[in-house]
Coordinates of C-alpha atoms and ligand atoms in Angstrom, one line a residue:
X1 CA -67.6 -201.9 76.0
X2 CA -66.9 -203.7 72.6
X3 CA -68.3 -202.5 69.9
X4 CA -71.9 -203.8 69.4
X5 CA -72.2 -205.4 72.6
X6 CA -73.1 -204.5 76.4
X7 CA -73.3 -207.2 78.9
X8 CA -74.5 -206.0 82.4
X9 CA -74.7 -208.0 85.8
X10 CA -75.6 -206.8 89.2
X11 CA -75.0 -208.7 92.8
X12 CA -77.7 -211.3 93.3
X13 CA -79.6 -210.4 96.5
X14 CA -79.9 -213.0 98.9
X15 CA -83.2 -214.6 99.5
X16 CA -83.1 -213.8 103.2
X17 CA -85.2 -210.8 103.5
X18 CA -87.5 -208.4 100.9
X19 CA -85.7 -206.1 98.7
X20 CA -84.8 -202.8 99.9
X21 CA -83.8 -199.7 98.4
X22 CA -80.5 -200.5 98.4
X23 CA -80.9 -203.6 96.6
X24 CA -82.9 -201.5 94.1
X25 CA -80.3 -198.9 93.4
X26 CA -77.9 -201.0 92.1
X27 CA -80.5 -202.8 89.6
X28 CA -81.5 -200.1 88.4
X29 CA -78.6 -198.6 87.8
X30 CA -77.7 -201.6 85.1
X31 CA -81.4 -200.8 84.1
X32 CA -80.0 -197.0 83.0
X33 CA -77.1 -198.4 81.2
X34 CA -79.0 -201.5 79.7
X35 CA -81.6 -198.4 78.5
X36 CA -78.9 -196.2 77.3
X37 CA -76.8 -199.0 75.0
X38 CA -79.8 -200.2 73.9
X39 CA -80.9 -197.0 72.7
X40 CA -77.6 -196.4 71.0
X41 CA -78.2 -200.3 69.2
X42 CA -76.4 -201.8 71.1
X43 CA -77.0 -205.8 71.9
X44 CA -77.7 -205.5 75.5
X45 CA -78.0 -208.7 77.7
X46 CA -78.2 -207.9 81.7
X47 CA -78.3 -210.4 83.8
X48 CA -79.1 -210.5 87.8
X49 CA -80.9 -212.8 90.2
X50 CA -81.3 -214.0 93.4
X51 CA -78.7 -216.0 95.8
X52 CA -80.7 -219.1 97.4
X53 CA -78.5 -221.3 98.9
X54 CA -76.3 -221.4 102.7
X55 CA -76.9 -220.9 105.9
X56 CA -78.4 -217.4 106.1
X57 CA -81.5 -218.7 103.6
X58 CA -81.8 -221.9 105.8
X59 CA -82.2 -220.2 109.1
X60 CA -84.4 -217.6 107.4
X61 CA -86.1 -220.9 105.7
X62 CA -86.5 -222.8 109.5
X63 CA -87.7 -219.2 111.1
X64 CA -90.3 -218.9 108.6
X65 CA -91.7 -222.4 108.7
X66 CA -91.2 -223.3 105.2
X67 CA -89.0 -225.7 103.1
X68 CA -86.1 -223.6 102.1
X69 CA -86.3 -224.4 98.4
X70 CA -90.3 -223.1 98.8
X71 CA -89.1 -220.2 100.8
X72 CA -86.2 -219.3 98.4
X73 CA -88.6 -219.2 95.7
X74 CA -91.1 -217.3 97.3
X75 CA -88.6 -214.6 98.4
X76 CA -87.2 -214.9 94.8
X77 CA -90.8 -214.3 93.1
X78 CA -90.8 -210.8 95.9
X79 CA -87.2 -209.9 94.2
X80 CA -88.9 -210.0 90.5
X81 CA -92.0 -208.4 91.7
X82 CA -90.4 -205.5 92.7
X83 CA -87.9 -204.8 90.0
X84 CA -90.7 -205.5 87.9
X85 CA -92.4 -202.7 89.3
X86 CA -89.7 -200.2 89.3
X87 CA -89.4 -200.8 85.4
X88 CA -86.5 -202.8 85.7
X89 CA -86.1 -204.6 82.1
X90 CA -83.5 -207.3 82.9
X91 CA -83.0 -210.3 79.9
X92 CA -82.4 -212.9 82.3
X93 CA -83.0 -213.8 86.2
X94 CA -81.1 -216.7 87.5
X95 CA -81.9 -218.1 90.8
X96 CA -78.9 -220.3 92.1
X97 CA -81.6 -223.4 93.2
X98 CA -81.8 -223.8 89.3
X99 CA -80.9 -227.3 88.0
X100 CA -78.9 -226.0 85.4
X101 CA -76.9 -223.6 87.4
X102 CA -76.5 -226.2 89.7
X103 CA -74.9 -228.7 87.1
X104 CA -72.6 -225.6 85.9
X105 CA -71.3 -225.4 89.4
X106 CA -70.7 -228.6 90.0
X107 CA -69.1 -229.1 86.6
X108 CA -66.8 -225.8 87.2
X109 CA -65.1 -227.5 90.6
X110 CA -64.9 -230.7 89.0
X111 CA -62.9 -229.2 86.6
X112 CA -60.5 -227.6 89.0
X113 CA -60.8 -230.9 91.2
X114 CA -59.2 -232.4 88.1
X115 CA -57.3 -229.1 87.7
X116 CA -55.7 -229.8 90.9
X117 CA -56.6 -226.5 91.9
X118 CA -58.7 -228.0 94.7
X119 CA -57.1 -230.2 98.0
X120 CA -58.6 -231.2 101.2
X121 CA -57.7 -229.9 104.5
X122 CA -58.8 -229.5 108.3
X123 CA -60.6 -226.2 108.8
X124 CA -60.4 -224.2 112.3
X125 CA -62.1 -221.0 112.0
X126 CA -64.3 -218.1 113.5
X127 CA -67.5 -217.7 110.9
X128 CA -69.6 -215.3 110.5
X129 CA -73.3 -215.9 109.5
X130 CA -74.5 -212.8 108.5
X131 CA -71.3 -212.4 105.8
X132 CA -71.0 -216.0 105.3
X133 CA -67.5 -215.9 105.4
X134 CA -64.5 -217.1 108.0
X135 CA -63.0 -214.1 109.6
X136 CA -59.5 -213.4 111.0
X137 CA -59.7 -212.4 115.0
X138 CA -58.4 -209.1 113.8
X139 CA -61.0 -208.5 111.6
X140 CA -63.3 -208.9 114.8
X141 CA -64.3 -206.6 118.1
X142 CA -63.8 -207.6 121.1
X143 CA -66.0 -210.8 122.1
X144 CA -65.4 -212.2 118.2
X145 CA -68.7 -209.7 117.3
X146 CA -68.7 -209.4 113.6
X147 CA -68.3 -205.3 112.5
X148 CA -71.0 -205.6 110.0
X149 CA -73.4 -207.8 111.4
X150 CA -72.7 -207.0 115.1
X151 CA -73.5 -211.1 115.9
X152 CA -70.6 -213.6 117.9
X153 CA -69.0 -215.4 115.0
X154 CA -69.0 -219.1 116.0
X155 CA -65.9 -221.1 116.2
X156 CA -65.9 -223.9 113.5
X157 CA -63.3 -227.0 113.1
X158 CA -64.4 -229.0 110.0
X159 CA -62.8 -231.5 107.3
X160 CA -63.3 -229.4 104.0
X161 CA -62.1 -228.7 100.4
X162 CA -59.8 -225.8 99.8
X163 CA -59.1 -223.6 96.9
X164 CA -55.5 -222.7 95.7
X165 CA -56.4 -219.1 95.9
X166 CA -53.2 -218.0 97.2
X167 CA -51.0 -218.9 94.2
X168 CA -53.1 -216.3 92.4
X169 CA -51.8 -213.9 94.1
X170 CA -49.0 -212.1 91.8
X171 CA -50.7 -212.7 89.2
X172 CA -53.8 -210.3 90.7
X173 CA -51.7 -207.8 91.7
X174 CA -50.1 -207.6 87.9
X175 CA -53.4 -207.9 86.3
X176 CA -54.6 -204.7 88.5
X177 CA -51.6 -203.2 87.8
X178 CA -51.7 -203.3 84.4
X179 CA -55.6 -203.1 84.3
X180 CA -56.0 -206.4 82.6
X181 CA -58.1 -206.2 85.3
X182 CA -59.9 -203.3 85.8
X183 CA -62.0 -202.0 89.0
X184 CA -63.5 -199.0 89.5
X185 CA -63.6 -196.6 91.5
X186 CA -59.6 -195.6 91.9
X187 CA -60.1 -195.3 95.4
X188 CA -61.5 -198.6 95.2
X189 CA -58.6 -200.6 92.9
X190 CA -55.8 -198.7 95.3
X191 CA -57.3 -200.5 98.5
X192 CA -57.6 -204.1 96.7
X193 CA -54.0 -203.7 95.4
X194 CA -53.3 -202.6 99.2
X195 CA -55.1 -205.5 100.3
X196 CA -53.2 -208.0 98.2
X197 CA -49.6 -205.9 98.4
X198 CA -49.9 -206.4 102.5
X199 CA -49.9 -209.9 103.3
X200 CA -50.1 -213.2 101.4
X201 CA -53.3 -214.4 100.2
X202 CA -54.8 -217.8 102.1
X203 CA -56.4 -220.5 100.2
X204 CA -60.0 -220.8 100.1
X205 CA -62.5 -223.2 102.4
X206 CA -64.9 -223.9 99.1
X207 CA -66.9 -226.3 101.1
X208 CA -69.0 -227.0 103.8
X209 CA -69.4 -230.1 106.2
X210 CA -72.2 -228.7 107.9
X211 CA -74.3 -226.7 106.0
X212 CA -77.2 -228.9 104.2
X213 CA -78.3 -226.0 102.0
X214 CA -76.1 -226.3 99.0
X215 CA -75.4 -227.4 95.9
X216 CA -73.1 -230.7 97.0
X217 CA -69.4 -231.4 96.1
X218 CA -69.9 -233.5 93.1
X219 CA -66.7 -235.9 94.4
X220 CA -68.3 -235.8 97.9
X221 CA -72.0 -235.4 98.6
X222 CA -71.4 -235.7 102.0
X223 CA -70.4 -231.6 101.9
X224 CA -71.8 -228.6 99.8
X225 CA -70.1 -226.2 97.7
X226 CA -69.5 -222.8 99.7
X227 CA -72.1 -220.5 98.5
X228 CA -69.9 -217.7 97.3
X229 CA -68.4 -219.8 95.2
X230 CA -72.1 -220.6 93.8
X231 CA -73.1 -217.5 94.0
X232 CA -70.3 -216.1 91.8
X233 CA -70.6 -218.3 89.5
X234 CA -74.0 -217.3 88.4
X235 CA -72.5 -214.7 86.1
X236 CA -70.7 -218.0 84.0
X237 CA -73.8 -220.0 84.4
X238 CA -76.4 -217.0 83.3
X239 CA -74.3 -215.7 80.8
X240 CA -75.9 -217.7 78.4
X241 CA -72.2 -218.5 76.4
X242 CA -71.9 -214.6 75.8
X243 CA -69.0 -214.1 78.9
X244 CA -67.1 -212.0 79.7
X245 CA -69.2 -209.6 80.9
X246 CA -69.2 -205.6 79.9
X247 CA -69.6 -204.2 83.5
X248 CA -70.0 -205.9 86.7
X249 CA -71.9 -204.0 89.1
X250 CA -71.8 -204.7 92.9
X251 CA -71.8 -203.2 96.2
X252 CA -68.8 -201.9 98.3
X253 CA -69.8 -204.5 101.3
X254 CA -68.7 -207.1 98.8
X255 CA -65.7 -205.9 96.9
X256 CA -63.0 -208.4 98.4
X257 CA -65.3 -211.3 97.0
X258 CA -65.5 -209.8 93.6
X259 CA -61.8 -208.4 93.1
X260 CA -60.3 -211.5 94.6
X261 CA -61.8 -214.4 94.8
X262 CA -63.9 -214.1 91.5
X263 CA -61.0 -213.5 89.1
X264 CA -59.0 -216.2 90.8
X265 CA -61.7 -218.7 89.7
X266 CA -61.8 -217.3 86.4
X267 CA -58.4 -217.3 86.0
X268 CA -58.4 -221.2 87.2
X269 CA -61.6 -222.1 85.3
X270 CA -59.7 -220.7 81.8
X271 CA -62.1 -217.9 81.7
X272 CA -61.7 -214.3 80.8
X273 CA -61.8 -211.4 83.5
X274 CA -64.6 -208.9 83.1
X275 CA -64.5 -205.8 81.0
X276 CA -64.9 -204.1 84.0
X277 CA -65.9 -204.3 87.8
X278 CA -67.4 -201.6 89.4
X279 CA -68.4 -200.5 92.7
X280 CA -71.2 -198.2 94.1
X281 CA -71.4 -196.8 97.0
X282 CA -74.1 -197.8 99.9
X283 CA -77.3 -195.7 100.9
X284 CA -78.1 -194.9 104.3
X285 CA -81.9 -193.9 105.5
X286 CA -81.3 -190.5 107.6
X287 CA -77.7 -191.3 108.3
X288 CA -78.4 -194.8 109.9
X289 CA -77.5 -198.2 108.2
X290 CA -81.4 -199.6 106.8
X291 CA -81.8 -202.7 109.5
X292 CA -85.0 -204.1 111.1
X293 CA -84.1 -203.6 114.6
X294 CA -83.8 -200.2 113.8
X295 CA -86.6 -200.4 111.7
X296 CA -86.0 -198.4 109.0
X297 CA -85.3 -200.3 105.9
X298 CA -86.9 -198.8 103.0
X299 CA -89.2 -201.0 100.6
X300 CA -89.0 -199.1 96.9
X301 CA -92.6 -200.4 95.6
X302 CA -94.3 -198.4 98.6
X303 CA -92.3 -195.7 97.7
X304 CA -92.7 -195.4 94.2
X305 CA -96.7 -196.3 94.7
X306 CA -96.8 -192.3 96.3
X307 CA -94.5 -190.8 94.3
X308 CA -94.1 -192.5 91.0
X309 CA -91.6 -195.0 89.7
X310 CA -89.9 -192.2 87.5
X311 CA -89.4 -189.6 90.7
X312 CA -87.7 -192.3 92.7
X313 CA -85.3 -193.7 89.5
X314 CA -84.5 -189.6 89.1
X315 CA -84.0 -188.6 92.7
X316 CA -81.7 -191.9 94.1
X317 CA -79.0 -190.6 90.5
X318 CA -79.7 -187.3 91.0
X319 CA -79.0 -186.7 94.4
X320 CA -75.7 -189.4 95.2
X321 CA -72.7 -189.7 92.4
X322 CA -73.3 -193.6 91.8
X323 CA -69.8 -194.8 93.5
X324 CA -70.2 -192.9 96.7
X325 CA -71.8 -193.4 99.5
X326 CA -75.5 -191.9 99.8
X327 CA -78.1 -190.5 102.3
X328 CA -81.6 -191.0 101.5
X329 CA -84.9 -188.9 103.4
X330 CA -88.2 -188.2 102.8
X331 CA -87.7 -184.7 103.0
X332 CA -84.9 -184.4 100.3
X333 CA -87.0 -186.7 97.9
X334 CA -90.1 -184.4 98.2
X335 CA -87.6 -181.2 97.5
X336 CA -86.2 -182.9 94.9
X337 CA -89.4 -184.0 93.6
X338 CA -91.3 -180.3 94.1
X339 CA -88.4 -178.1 92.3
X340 CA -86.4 -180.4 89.7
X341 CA -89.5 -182.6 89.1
X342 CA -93.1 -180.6 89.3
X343 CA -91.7 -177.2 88.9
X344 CA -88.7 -177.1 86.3
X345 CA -89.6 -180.2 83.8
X346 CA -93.4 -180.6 84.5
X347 CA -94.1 -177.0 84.7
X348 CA -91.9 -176.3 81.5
X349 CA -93.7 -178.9 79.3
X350 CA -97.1 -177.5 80.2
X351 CA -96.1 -173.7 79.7
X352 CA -94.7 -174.7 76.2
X353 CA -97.7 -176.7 75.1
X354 CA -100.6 -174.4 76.4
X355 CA -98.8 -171.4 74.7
X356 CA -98.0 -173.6 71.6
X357 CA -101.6 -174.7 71.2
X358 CA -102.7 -171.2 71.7
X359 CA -100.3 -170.1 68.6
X360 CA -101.4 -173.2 67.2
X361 CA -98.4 -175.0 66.4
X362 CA -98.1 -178.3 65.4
X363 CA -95.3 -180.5 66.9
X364 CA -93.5 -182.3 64.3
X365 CA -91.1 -184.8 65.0
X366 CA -89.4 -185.1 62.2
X367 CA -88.1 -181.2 62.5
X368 CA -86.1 -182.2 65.6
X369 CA -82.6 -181.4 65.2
X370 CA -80.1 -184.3 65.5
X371 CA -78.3 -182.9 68.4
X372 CA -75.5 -184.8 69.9
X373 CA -74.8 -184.8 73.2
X374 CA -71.6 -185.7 74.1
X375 CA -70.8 -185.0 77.4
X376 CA -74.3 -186.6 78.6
X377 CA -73.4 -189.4 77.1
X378 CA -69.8 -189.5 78.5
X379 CA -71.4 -188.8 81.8
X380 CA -73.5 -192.1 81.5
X381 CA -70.9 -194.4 79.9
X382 CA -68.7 -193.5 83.0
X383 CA -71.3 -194.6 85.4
X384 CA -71.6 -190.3 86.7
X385 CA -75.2 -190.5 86.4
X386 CA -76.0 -187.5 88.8
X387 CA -73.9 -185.4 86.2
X388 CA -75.4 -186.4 83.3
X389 CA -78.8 -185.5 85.1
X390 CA -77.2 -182.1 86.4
X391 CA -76.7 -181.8 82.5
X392 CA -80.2 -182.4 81.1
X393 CA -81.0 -180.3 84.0
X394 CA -79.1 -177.3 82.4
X395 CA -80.9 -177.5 79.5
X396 CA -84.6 -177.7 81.4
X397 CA -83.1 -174.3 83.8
X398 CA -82.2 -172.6 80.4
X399 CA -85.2 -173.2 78.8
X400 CA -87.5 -172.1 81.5
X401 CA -85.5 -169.1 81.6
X402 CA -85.3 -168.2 77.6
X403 CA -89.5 -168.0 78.0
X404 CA -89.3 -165.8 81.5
X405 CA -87.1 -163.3 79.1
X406 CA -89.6 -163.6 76.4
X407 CA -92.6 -163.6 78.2
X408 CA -94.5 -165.2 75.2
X409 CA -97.6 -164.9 76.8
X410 CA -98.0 -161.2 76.8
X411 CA -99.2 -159.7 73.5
X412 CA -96.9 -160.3 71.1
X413 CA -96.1 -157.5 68.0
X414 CA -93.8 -160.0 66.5
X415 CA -96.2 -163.4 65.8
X416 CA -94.0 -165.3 63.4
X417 CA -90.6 -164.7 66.1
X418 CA -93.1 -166.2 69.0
X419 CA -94.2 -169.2 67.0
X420 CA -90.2 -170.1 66.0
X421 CA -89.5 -169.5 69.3
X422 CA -92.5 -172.2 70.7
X423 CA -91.3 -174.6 68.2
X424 CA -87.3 -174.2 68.9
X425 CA -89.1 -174.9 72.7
X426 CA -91.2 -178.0 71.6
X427 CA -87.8 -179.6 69.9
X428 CA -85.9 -178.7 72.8
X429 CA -88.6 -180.8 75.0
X430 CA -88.2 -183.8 72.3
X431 CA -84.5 -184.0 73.0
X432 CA -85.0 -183.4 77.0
X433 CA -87.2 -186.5 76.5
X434 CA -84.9 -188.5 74.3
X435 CA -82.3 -187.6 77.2
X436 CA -84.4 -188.9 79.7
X437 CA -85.4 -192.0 78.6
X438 CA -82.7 -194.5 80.2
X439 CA -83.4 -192.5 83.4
X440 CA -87.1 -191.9 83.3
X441 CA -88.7 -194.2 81.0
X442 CA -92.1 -193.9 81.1
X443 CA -92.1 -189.9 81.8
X444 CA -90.1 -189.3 79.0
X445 CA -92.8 -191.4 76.8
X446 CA -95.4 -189.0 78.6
X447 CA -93.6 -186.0 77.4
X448 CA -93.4 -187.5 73.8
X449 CA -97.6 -188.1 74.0
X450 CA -98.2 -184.6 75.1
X451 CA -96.2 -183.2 72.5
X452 CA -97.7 -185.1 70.1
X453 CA -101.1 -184.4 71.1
X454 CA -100.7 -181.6 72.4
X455 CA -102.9 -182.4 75.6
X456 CA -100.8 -180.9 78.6
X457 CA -101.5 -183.0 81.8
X458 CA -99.3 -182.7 85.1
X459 CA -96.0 -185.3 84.9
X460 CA -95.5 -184.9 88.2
X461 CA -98.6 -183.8 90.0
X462 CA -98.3 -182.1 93.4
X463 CA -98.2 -183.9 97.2
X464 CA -100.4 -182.6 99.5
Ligands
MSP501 N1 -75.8 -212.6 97.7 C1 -74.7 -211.7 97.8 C2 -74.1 -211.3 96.5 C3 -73.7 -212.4 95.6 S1 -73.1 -211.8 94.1 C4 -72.4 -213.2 93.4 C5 -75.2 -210.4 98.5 N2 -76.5 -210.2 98.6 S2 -77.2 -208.9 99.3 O1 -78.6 -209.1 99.1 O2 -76.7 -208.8 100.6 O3 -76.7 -207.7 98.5 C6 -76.9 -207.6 97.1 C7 -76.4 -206.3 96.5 O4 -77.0 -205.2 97.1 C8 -74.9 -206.1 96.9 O5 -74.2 -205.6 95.8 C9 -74.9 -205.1 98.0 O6 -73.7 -204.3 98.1 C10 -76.1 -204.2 97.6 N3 -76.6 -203.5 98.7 C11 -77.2 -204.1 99.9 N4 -77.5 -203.0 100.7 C12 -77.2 -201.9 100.1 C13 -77.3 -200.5 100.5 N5 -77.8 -200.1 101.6 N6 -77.0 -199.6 99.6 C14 -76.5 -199.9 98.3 N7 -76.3 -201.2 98.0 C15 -76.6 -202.2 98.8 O7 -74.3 -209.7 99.0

């Protein structure tokens, strides 16, 4: 990040289908970070949004009944709902059926149309729907069935406007070699530099003859603009003048898009790459990939209505490191939730307050000690948020163990060594709550009431 300044974005979800838990965990990751810079003064701006336009959204639109700019924006208004829900603080939501994000996009590949970075070309391809993207037959299984999406790719032949992407290609490998262009995970940066070291790089279909559901070429309204290329450019067009972006958050299903494609239109459009791209891993429900037939995709608002928003933000970075791949259950989550949640912070809070008020200490805030955590806040900054909860953890476990050695509720000889001992327990509680904050936003605001008042109510209460 420079100095001063953190600039967030996440994937916009497409308006296809309700936000799941998946689409969740990646907002509110940039939620943590937007919380945690801002904390540390930071000007924070995070960006995300929802992706309106192509043919997935138009069959969804046609399905449903409804005009798909209507149907887009309801969908959309679903998206906001939700993050809204989960506490998710973002500064700006772009949806890609905006006017003026429509007029950026069109402006963008004018400019490369003038550029020359833009020619027009017969188009024979296999494309799949569900990815929105041509595919090579080797990509496929047998029968042309897309791996992801399981669905026949259809065989397209079309007159469309192509990208120069492949004359980008050295200069992606050398910018990823010398992390002028930087993507994280390792693992991650070695396979796109695999990727691009194997074979050369063909030039990009950024139109479509067919597909009614677009923002249209601005030389030719008889086509639309490929809506990756749309989509992508929502970070330039949301970005409010303040690009390039600190962190670029996306998923691992959509890495090629990102760590090719993007930075070649960058790079074309005179723009700056990203401080930093980085990619999180996926979360599966009880080992199976979340789909409807299977029907078990996860909607985050029912789940944080029975257990809290905080014990779902806590147990989806506790549980996974952020750029693997993740399992969620039920069962976990309520383990999690019993013995990190109700019995080592919740617990800990009340047993320092009753005994505090029965000593009859005040909590002052000013007393607090300025502790710095490093390593917590290393552990954030690099995206390990599971550590830096492991950490705070530490602290909570050695707390709860200091008063089980002390027993302060059994007689005490020594009043005056009890009552510093409370109060070295009430600041440590402070900080555990400062810690939390970016993480657990409205518990650790509990904790910080409770200490103040010194009225101890359950932060987590228990399931039956
Ligand atoms: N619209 C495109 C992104 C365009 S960005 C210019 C898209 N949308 S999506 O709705 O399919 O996915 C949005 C984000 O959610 C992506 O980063 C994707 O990787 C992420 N996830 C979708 N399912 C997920 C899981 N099961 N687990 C974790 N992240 C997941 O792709």
């Amino acid at each position: 990040m420079e100095r001063g300044r953190f600039f967030i974005t996440t994937a916009i979800d497409y308006v296809n289908a309700a936000p799941h838990i998946g689409h969740a965990y990646e907002k509110l990751a940039a939620d943590i970070l937007s919380r945690y810079w801002r904390k540390r003064g930071a000007e924070v701006f995070f960006l995300t949004g929802t992706d309106e336009h192509g043919l997935k959204v138009q069959q969804a639109a046609i399905k449903a009944n409804i005009a798909p700019k209507d149907f887009a924006n309801k969908v959309s208004l679903q998206y906001q709902a939700a993050w809204t829900a989960l506490n998710i603080k973002y500064d700006y939501f772009i949806q890609t059926t905006q006017p003026n994000h429509e007029k950026f996009v069109q402006d963008f590949l004018q400019k490369l149309y003038d550029l020359g970075e833009i020619y027009k070309d017969e188009y024979r391809g296999i494309y799949c729907i569900g990815c929105e993207e041509y595919k090579m037959i080797e990509e496929l299984e047998p029968g042309q069935i897309c791996p992801i999406h399981k669905k026949k790719c259809e065989a397209v032949s079309e007159n469309i406007y192509f990208f120069k992407l492949s004359k980008y290609q050295d200069q992606l490998m050398e910018a990823i070699q010398s992390k002028k262009l930087v993507i994280e995970p390792e693992s991650h940066r070695n396979e796109i530099f695999q990727f691009l070291a194997k074979e050369p790089l063909r030039d990009l279909a950024i139109s479509r003859s067919k597909v009614d559901w677009g923002v249209q070429v601005p030389w030719d309204k008889t086509q639309t603009i490929y809506v990756w290329v749309d989509a992508l450019l929502n970070y330039l067009s949301g970005s409010k003048g303040i690009w390039p972006a600190s962190l670029q958050l996306i998923g691992k299903d959509i890495f090629r898009f990102h760590a090719v494609i993007w930075p070649a239109l960058l790079l074309a459009g005179g723009y700056e790459f990203p401080e930093k791209i980085f990619i999180h891993g996926f979360l599966t429900v009880n080992g199976q990939k979340m789909s409807k037939t299977i029907g078990n995709v996860i909607d985050p608002v029912e789940l944080a209505k029975v257990y809290g928003v905080d014990a779902l933000r806590y147990f989806l970075f506790r549980e996974v490191p952020f750029g693997s791949d993740g399992d969620f259950s039920i069962d976990r989550f309520e383990k999690r939730y019993r013995a990190d949640l109700a019995n080592d912070l919740g617990n800990l809070l009340q047993r320092v307050i009753v005994l505090s008020n029965k000593y009859k200490i005040k909590w002052d805030s000013h007393g607090i000690p300025k502790t710095k955590y490093h390593e917590i806040d290393k552990a954030i900054e690099d995206l390990r948020f599971s550590d830096a909860l492991s950490l705070i953890w530490a602290i909570v476990t050695d707390a709860n163990r200091a008063i089980d050695m002390e027993k302060p509720w059994q007689t005490q000889t020594d009043e005056e060594k009890i009552k510093k001992f409370l109060t070295s327990l009430l600041h440590t509680l402070a900080i555990i709550a400062g810690l939390l904050e970016p993480f657990m936003p409205d518990t650790s605001h509990k904790m910080i009431d409770q200490l103040e008042t010194g009225k101890a109510e359950p932060l987590f209460p228990r399931k039956k």
